[in-house]
Each structure stands twice: as C-alpha cells, then as structure tokens.
Coordinates of C-alpha atoms and ligand atoms in Angstrom, one line a residue:
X1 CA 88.7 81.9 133.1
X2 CA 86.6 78.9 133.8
X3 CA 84.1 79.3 130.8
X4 CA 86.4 79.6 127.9
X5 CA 85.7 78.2 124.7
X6 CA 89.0 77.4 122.8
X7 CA 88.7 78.0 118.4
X8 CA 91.1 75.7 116.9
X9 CA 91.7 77.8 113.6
X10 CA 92.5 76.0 110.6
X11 CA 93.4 79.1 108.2
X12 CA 89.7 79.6 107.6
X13 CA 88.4 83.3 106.2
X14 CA 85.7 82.3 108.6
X15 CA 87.4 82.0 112.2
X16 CA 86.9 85.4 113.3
X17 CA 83.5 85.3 112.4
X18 CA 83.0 81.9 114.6
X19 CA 84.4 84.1 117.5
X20 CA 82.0 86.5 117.0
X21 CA 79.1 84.9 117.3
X22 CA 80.2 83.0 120.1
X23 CA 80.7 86.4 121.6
X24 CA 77.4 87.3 120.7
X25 CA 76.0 84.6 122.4
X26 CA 78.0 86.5 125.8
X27 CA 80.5 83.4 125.9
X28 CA 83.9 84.6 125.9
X29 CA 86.0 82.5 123.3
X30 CA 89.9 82.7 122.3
X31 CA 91.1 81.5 118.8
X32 CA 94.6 79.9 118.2
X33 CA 96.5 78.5 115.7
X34 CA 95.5 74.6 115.0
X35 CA 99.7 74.0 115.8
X36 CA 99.6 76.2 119.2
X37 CA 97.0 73.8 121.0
X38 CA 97.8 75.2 125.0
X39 CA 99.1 73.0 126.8
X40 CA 96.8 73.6 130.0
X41 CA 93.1 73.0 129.0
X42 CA 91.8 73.5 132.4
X43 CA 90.1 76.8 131.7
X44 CA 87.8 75.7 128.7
X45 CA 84.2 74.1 128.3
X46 CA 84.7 73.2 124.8
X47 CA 86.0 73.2 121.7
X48 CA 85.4 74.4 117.7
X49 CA 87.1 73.3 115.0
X50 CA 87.4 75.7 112.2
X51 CA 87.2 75.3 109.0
X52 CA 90.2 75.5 106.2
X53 CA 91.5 76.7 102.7
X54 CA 93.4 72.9 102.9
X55 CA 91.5 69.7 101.9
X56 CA 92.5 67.0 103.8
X57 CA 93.4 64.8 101.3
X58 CA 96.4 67.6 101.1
X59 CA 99.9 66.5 102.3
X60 CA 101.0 69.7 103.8
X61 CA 97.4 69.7 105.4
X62 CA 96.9 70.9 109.1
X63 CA 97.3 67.2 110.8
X64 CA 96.9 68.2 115.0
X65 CA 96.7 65.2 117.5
X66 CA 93.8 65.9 119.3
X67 CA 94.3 63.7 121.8
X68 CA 94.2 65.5 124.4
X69 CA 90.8 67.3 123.4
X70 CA 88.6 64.2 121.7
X71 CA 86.5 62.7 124.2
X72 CA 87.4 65.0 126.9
X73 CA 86.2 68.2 126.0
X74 CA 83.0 68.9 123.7
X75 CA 84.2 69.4 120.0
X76 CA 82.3 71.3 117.1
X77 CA 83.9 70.8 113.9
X78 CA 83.2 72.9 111.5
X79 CA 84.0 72.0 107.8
X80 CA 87.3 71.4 107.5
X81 CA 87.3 70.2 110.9
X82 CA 84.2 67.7 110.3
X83 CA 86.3 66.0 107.5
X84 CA 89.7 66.0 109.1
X85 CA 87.6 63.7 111.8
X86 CA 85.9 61.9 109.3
X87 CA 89.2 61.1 107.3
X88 CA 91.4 59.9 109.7
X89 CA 89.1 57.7 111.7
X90 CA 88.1 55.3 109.6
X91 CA 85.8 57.2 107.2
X92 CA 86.3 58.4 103.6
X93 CA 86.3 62.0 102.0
X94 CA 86.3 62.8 98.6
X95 CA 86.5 66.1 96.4
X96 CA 83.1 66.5 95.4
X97 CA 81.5 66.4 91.8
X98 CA 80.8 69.9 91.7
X99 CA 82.0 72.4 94.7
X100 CA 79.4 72.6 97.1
X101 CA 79.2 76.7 97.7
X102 CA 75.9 78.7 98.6
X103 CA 73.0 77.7 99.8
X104 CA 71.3 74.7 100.7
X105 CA 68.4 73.5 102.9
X106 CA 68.9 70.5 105.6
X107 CA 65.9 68.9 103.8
X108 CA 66.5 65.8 106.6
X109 CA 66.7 66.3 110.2
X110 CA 67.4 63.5 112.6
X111 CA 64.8 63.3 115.8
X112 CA 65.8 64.3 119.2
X113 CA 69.4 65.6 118.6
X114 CA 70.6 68.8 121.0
X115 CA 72.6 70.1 118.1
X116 CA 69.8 70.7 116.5
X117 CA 67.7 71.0 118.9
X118 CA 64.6 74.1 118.1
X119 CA 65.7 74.0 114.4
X120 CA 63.5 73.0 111.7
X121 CA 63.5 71.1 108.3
X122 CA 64.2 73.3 105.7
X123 CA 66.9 75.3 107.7
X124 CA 68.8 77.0 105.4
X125 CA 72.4 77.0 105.6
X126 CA 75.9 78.1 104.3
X127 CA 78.0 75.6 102.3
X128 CA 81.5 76.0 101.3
X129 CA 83.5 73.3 100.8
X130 CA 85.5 71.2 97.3
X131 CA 85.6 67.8 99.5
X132 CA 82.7 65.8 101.0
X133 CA 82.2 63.2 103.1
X134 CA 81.5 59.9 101.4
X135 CA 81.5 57.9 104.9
X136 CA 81.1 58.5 108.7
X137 CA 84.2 57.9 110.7
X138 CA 84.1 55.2 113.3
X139 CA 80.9 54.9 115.4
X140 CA 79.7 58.2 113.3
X141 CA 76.0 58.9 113.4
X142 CA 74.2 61.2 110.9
X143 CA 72.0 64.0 112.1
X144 CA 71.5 65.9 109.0
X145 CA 71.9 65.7 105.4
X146 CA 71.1 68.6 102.1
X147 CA 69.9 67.4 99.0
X148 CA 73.3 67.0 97.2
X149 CA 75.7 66.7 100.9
X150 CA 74.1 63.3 102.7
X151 CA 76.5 63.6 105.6
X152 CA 76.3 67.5 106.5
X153 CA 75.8 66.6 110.5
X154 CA 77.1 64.0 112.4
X155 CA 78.0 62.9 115.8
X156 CA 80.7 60.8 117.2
X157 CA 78.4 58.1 119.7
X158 CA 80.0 57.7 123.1
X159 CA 81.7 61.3 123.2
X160 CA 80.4 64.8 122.8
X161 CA 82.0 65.4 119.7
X162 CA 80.1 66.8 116.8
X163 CA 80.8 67.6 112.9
X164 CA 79.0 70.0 110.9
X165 CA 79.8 70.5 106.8
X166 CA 78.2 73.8 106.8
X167 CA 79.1 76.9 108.1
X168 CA 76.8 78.2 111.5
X169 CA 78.8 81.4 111.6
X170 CA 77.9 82.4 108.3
X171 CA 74.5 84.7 108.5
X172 CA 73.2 83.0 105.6
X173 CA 72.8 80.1 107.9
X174 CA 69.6 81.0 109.4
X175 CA 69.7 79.2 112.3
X176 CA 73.4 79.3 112.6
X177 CA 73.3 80.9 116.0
X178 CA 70.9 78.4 117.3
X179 CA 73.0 75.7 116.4
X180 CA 76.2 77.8 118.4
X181 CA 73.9 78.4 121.2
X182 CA 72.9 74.3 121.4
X183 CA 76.3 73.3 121.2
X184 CA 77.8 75.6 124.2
X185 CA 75.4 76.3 126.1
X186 CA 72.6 72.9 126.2
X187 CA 76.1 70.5 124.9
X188 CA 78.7 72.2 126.7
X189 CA 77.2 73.8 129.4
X190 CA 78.8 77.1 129.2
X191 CA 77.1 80.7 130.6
X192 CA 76.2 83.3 129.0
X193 CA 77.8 85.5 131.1
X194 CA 80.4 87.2 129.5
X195 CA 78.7 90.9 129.2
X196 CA 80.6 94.1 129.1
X197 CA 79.6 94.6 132.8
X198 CA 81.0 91.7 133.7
X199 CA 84.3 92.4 131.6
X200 CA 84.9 95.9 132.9
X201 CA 84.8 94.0 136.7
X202 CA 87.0 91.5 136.0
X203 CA 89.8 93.5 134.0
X204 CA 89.4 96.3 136.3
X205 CA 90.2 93.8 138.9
X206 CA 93.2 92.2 137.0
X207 CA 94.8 95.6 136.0
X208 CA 94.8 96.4 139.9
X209 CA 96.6 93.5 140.5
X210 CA 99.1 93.7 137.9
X211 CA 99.7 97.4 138.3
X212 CA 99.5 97.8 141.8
X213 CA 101.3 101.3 142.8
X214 CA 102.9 101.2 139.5
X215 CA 102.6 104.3 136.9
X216 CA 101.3 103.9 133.3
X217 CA 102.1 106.2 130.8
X218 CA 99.4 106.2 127.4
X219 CA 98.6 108.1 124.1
X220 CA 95.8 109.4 123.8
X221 CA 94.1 109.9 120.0
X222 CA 91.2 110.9 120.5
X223 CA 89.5 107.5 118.9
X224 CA 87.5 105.1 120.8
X225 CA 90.1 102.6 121.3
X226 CA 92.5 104.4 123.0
X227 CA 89.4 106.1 125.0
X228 CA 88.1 102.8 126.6
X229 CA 91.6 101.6 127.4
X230 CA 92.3 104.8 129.5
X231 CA 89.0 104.8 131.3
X232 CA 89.3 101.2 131.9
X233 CA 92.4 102.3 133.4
X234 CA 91.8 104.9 135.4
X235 CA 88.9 103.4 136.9
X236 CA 91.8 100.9 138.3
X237 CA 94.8 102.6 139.3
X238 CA 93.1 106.5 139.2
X239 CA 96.4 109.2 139.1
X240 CA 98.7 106.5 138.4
X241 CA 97.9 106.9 135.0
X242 CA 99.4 109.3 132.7
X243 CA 97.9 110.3 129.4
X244 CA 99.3 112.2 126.9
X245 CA 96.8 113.6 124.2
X246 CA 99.4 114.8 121.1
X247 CA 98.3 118.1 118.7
X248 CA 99.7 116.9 115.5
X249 CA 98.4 120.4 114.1
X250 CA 96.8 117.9 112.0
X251 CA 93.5 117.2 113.7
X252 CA 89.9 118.5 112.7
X253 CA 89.0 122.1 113.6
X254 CA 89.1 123.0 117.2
X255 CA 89.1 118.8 118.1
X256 CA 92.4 119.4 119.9
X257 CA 90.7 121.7 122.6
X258 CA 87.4 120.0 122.6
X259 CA 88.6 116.5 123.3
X260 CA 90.7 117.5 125.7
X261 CA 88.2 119.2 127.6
X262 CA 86.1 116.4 126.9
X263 CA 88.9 114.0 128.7
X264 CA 89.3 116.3 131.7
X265 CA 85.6 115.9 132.6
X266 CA 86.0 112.3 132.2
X267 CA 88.4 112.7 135.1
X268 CA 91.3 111.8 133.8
X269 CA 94.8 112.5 134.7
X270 CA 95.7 113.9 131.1
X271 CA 98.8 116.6 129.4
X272 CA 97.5 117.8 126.3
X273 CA 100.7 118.7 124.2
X274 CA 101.1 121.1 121.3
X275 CA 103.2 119.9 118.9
X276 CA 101.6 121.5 115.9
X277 CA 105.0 123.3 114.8
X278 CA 107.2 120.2 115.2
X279 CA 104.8 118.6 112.8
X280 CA 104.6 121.3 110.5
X281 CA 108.5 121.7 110.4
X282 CA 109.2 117.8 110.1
X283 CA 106.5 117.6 107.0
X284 CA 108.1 120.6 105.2
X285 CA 109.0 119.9 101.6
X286 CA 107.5 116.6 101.8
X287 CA 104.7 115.8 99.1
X288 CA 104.9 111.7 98.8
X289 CA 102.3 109.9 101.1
X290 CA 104.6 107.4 102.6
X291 CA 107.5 110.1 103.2
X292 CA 104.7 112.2 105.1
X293 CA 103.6 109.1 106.6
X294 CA 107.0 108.6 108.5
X295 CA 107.8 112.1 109.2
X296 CA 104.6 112.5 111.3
X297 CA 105.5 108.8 112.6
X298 CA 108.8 109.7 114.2
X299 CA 107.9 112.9 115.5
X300 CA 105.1 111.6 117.5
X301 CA 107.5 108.9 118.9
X302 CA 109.9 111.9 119.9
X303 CA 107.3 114.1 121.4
X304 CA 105.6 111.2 123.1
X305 CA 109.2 110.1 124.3
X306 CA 110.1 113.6 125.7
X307 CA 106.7 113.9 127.5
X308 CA 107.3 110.2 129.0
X309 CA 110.4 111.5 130.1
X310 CA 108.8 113.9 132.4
X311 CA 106.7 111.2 134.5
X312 CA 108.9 109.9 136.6
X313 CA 109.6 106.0 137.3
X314 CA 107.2 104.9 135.0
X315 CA 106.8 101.2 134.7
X316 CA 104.1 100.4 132.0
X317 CA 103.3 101.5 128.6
X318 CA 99.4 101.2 128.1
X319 CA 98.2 100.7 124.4
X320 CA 94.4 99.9 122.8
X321 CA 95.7 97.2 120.5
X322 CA 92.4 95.3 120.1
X323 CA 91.6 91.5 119.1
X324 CA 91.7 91.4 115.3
X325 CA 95.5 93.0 115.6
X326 CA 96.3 90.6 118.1
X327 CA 95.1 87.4 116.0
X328 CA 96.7 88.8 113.1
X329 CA 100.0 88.6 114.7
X330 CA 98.8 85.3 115.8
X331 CA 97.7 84.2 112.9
X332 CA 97.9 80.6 111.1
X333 CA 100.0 82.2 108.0
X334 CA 101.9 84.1 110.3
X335 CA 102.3 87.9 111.5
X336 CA 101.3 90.5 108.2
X337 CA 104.2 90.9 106.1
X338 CA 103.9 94.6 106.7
X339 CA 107.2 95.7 108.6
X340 CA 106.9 98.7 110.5
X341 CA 109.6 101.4 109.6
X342 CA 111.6 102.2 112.7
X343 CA 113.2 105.4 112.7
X344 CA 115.8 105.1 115.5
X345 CA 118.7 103.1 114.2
X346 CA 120.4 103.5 117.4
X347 CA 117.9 102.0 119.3
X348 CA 114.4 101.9 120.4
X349 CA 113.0 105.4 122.4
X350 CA 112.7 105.0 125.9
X351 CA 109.1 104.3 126.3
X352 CA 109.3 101.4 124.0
X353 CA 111.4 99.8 126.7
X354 CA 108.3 99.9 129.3
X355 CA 106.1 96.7 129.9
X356 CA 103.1 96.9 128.0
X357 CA 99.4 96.6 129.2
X358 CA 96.8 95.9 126.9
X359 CA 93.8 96.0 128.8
X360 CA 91.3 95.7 125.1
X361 CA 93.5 92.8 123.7
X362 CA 90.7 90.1 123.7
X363 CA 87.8 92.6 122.1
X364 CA 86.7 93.0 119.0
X365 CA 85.8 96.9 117.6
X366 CA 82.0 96.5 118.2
X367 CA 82.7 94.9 122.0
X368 CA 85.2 98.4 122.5
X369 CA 82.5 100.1 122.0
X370 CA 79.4 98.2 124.7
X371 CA 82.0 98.4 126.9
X372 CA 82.7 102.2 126.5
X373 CA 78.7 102.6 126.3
X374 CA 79.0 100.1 130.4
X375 CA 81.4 103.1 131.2
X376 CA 79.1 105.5 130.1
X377 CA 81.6 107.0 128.2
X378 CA 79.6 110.3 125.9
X379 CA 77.7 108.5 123.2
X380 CA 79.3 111.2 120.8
X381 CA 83.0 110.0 121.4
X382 CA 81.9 106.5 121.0
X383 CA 80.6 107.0 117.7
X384 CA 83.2 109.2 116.1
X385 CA 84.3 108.2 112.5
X386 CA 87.6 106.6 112.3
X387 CA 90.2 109.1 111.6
X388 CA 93.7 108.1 110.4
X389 CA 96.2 108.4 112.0
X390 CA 98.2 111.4 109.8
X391 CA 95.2 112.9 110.0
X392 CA 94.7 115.7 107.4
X393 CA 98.2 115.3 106.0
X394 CA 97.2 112.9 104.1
X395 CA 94.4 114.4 102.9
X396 CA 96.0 117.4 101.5
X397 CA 97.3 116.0 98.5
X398 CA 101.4 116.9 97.6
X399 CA 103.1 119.4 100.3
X400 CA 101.7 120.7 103.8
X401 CA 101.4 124.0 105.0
X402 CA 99.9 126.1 107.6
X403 CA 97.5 127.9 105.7
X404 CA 96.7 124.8 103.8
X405 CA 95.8 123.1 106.9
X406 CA 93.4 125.7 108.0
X407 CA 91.5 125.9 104.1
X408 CA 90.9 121.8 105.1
X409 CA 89.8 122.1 108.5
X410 CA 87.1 124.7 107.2
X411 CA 86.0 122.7 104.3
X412 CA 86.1 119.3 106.7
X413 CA 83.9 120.8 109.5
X414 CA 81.1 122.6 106.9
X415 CA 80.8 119.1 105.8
X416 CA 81.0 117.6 108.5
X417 CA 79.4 119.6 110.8
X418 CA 76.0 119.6 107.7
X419 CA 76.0 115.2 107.9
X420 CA 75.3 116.1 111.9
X421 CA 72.6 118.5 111.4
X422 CA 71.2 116.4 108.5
X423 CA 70.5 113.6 110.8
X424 CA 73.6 111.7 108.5
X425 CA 76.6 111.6 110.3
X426 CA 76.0 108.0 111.9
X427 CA 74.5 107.0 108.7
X428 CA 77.8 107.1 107.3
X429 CA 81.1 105.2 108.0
X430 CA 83.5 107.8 107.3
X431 CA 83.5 111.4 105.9
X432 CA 86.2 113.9 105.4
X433 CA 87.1 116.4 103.1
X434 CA 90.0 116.4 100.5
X435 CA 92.3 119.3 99.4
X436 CA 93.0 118.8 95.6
X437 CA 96.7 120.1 94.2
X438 CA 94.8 121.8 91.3
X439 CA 93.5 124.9 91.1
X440 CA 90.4 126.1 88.7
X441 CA 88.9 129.4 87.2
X442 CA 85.7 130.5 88.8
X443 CA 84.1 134.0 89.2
X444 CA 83.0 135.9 92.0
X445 CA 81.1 139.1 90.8
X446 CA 82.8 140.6 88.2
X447 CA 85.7 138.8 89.1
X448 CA 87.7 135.9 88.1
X449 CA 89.2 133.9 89.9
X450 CA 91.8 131.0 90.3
X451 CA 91.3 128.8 93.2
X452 CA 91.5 125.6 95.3
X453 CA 89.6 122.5 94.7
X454 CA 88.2 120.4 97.3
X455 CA 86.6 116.8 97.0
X456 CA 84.1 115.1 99.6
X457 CA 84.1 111.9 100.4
X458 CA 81.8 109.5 102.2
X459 CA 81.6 105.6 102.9
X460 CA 80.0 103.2 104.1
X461 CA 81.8 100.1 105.4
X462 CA 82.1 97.4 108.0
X463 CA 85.7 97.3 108.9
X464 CA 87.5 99.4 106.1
X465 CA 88.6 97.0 104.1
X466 CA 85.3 97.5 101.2
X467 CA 83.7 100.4 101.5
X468 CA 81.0 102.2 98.9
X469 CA 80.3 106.0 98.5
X470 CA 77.4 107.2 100.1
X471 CA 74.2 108.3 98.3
X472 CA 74.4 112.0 99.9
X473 CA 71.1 113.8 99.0
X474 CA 71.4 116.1 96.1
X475 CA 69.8 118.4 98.3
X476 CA 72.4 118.1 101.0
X477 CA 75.7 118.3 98.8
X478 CA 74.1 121.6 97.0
X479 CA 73.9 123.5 100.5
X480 CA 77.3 122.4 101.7
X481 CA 79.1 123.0 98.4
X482 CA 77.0 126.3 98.7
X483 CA 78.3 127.2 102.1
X484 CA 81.8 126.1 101.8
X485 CA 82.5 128.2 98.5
X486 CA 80.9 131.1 100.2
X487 CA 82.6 130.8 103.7
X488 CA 86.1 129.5 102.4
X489 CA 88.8 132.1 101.3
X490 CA 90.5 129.6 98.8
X491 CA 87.9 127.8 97.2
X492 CA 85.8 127.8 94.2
X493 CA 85.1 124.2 93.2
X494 CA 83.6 121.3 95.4
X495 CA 83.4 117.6 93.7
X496 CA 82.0 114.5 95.2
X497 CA 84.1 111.4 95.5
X498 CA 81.5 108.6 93.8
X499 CA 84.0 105.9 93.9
X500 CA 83.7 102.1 95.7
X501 CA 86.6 100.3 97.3
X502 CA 88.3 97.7 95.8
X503 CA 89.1 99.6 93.5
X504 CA 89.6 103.1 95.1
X505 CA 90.8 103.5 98.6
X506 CA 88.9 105.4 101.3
X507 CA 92.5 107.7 101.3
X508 CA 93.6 109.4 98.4
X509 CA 96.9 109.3 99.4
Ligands
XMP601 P1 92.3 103.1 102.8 O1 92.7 104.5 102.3 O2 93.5 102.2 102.9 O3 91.9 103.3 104.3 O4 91.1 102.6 102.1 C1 91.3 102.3 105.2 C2 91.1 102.9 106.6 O5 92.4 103.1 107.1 C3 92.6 104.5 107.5 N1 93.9 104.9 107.1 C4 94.9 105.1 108.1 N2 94.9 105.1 109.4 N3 97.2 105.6 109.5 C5 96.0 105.4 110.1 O6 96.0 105.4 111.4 C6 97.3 105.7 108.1 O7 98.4 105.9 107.6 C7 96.1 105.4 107.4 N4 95.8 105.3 106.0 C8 94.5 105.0 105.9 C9 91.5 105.3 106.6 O8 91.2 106.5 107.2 C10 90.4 104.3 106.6 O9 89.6 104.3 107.8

C-alpha cells in the first residue's frame, strides 16, 4: 500500500482514536508499537507520533531512534511525541506547575502555516499532559501557543516534521480533524482514497491471490463480523468456501432458521448444523457462569471440528477477528493477560491446524459495517445487537434446561420484537431478556400462583465497555410486561434492569 500512514504508539489511551480519524478522513493508517518500527518504510506517506502515559524525563521512557523516519518522512507528534522531540534535541521540558488537562483555546496563531492552515484563533482544543515544553528543540519554530502552554505547536525548519501538545484526535478539539486533514493530506500529500469500495476491490483481489483453488472452511454466528468476512469471501473464491452456521439451542427464537435462510439468499455455500442437544447435554448440571462458559466453548470446537472434517482438503481457516483485537495482541503493554482456556490437552482440534485468513483484520467495528452496507449486505443484519457468544445460557441465571430455554426465548422476542415496532430497537445498544432463579406469588383469577421472574435490560454504549440503561417509555414497558405475563406459561413478574456499567455489567452472569 503506497498511501499508508504509519502511528507510532507510545502507550497512549488515545492511539486508537488517532487511527480513527485518520480513517475518517478515508486514509488508511496502521499503528505499531513505538519498539516495532518496520524495517521497510517504503509503503508510507507519513508518520504520527502518539502520545504517552510516560514523561520523558522518565528512565524507563519509550526512547526510539527515529532515524530512519526524521527528515525523511513527514512526522506529527502528538504530545508525548512533541516533547520526546523537544527533549532530546537540544530543548528543555519540564513537569508543569499545574497539570494541563481540559480545555484550552490557541489564543495565538502563527501566519501562513499548513498545519493550521483554515483554522482560527480561538480554536479550542484538548490538553492532556503533566510535562511542558519550556524550550523549542534545535531550529524549532512556534506556530501556536494557549494561554498557560506557550509552546503548544511547533515545527522543526528544514524538515517536515511537526509537534503538537494537544490532542487533534480528541473531539473536544474542534478543529482536530482539520488539523489531521492539513497534515496528511496538504503536508504529506496522501489521498483520500481509502473508501469501503475501494477496500472490498483490493481485498477481494488479495484473497484471490492468496487462496487461489484452495478451500476455506468458516463459522458462521450470525453477527456482523463473521457476515462481512464470509461475503467478502465468497465474492472471491465463490464454492470454495465453506460455512458452517452452529445451533447452539441457545440462539433467539426461530434466529437459527431465519439466518440461515437469510444466508442462503445471500448465495452462500453454507451447512446449518443442529447441535441444540449436544449443547443441552454438555450444560447439564452446570449453574456457575464460567463452567457454562467452557462447556458451550468446547462443544462448539467439537461440532465445528466434526463438520470440518467432512470438507475435504481444506487448507484455510477463515475468521472475523477485527482491528481493535488485533492491536490488542499488538499492543505496547503486551497481549491481554486473559488466557484462553483450552480444552484439548492432547492437542489442538484439527481445524486449528489450518492457515488462517483474516480478511477484516485492519477494520475497526463501524468500517465492518460501510463495508457490509458496499456489499449491500440486508440493513437488518447489519444492525443486529451484539449477542454473546453463550447466548441465552448466560442469561438464564443457575442451571439450563429445555423448557427454560423456551420461557427466555418467548420473553426475549415480546421484548424485542415491541423495541422494533416501537421505532426503538436501533435506539438502543443492546436488549435482551433475563430469566431470574426466583420465583414469586402472583394471581391469575381466583388463582394463586408461583411463578418465574424475568428482568429486561437495555443499554446504550459505544463499544461495551460503559454502558447506561435505557430510558424505555413507561408506556412501552407497561404493554410488554402486559403481553409477556399474559402470553408466557411461567411468568408472573417482569422488572426492569435500571442499572449503569461500571458498576453493573451488561451480563448478569
Ligand atoms: P459485560 O457483561 O461484560 O458484557 O458488560 C460486555 C459485552 O460482551 C458481551 N459478552 C460476551 N460475548 N461471550 C461473548 O461472545 C461471552 O462470554 C460474553 N460475555 C459478555 C455482552 O453481551 C456485551 O455485549
């Protein structure tokens, strides 16, 4: 790729968000680690520095040699990265008196700089920083200054390399973008061509190459990820690629046979499998989360494994691992301490041998889906909730059993089949139903009765990792509390979930 920009990351909670908005601008961007500089820097336009948790005044502070990138390449340095320059060539940086956080306005502007370039006096923007820069490196020229930070811009004269203390990828700088956009494109002189069009040509034509007359076997789920990375797929090696789409028994009402359907009118070459029992069997007696968790883990890789087994010579294993997985594992603190539970001590299942193609590896979630919209994949799949993985499992609190299943998957689709007709559904992040292990008195007539208890639940988030409860109209939780007491054999009390994560989790179990 001959328009890559290259993000240096420094360990900043920011870095992703720099690639974003890069990617916004339709330049394609990769981040790596500030001690895995590639060797061959042929392929990018230019370069940003991120910024860093360290100061560097620090001893165990990231300390790259950029020699091979100052001067040749256009740099942005961002925070951190405008003081590392700053401190080791010849100028001086200092923790500040107090910590510059927040907001601040670039009160001073210097004339007839590209950087800044279409942006205004006043321009607010996003501070963060402990350290400041007292002096200008070597040959440093200032281009903007705050009222309390004199050196928040400056340029190095005789190279393309500029150094910003604030933080453009922040939205709280307003002209943040602007600033991205006059560094890359008016600097740098990169295109904004990377659109999802123009991705779906070029990985189509790389997965031909790579694949050639090879067969790929893949999981289906049913979620957007694994959707887009089949079509993508199919749309470059056609029947060579085999998708299996797994019944859990755990899914919503009916979405085993609907999806399915759904994928075989997408044309794809797809084996829906059954495996409600196996599920069911594996998960009996179990009632703690993680337990359940790894029971419906391993069976999936031994279903998936026999079906693989029936395709034969298979050469690839196709998966939707997308970007913010892949940097994790990438990651300047290292791959997430989380290690996945294996359960085959002998060895790993078959498939897991296969050479992996991950044909959504350089996309963020919100990119998965323009690109599912270029392959005109139904607007409904595209915006389905996330679901988990366990599915309702772990949404029927303590033990699993058939006819607990079925009392969920009635509750789950009143609900959720009322935020659709509401006009809600893609108001909300994620909704689902809950299956309580306690059971109240209610009456029915003249009767009494004991009964199940089910909780709602609905957030809104960005990613999943916060999330708030949703402010469900009174009007709306009385008729579906109304209609699933009435409809549901079982029930006799509906609660709403009104708590916010951190704290809570969006799971109860
Ligand atoms: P929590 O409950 O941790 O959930 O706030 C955050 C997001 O992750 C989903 N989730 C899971 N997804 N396997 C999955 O594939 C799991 O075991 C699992 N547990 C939680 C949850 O639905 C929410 O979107």
């Amino acid at each position: 790729m001959q328009n890559n920009v290259l993000i240096l990351d420094f360990g900043s909670q920011y870095t992703q968000l720099i690639a974003r908005r890069v990617r916004e601008l339709n330049i394609y961007c990769e981040i790596y680690p500030y001690h895995k500089i590639p060797d061959d820097l042929s392929g990018f336009k230019a370069v940003i520095l991120s910024g860093s948790p360290f100061s560097v005044r620090a001893e165990d502070a990231p300390h790259p040699d950029l020699s091979q990138i100052r001067g040749k390449l256009p740099v942005l340095a961002v925070c951190y990265g405008a003081q590392y320059l700053a401190h080791f060539n010849g100028g001086k940086v200092e923790p500040s008196g107090t910590r510059e956080y927040g907001r601040a306005n670039l009160t001073v502007i210097k004339d007839g700089e590209l950087l800044f370039d279409e942006i205004k006096e006043n321009s607010q923007v996003w501070m963060s920083h402990s350290d400041t820069i007292m002096e200008l490196p070597e040959k440093g020229v200032r281009l903007a200054s705050t009222t309390d930070v004199l050196n928040a811009a400056y340029r190095i004269d005789g190279e393309e390399t500029y150094a910003i203390q604030f933080h453009p990828e922040v939205y709280h700088s307003t002209d943040g973008k602007q600033l991205l956009e006059n560094f890359l494109v008016k600097i740098a002189g990169t295109s904004q061509s990377w659109t999802p069009g123009a991705f779906v040509d070029l990985t189509v034509s790389e997965l031909k190459e790579k694949i050639g007359d090879d067969k790929v076997v893949l999981g289906l789920s049913g979620g957007v990820d694994s959707t887009v990375a089949a079509v993508l797929l199919h749309k470059a090696i056609g029947k060579n690629l085999y998708c299996i789409f797994v019944n859990n028994g755990l899914l919503r009402k009916n979405e085993f046979e609907s999806v399915l359907d759904q994928y075989k009118h997408m044309g794809l070459n797809v084996k829906g499998v059954d495996a409600s029992d196996r599920f069911l069997e594996a998960l009996k007696g179990l009632s703690d989360p993680e337990a359940k968790r790894k029971a419906i883990g391993n069976t999936f890789i031994e279903v998936f494994d026999d079906e693989a087994h029936e395709i034969t010579d298979v050469t690839y294993l196709a998966q939707g691992t997308i970007y913010p997985d892949v940097i994790e594992s990438v990651s300047v603190n290292g791959p997430s301490v989380t290690i996945k539970s294996h359960h085959n001590v002998g060895g790993l299942p078959d498939f897991m041998k296969l050479k992996v193609v991950e044909p959504l590896r350089m996309l963020f979630k919100d990119e998965v889906r323009r690109v599912g919209k270029e392959l005109e994949i139904d607007k409904e799949l595209l915006g389905r909730h996330p679901f988990p993985g366990p599915g309702l499992a772990i949404r029927i609190l303590g033990d699993i059993t058939a006819e607990k299943v079925r009392i969920l998957q009635e509750v789950d689709h009143i609900f959720i089949q009322g935020l659709r007709d509401w006009m809600l559904y893609d108001k909300v992040w994620q909704a689902g139903a809950i299956l309580l292990p306690v059971q109240s008195v209610g009456v029915m007539g003249d009767e009494r009765t004991y009964e199940q208890v089910v909780a709602l639940r609905a957030v809104e988030s960005t990613d999943g990792m916060t999330a708030d409860w949703v402010n469900l109209p009174y009007e709306f939780l009385q008729k579906t509390s109304n209609t699933i007491i009435n409809r549901v054999k079982g029930v006799n009390r509906v609660v709403y979930d009104i708590s916010s994560k951190p704290p809570a989790t969006i799971e109860w179990e």
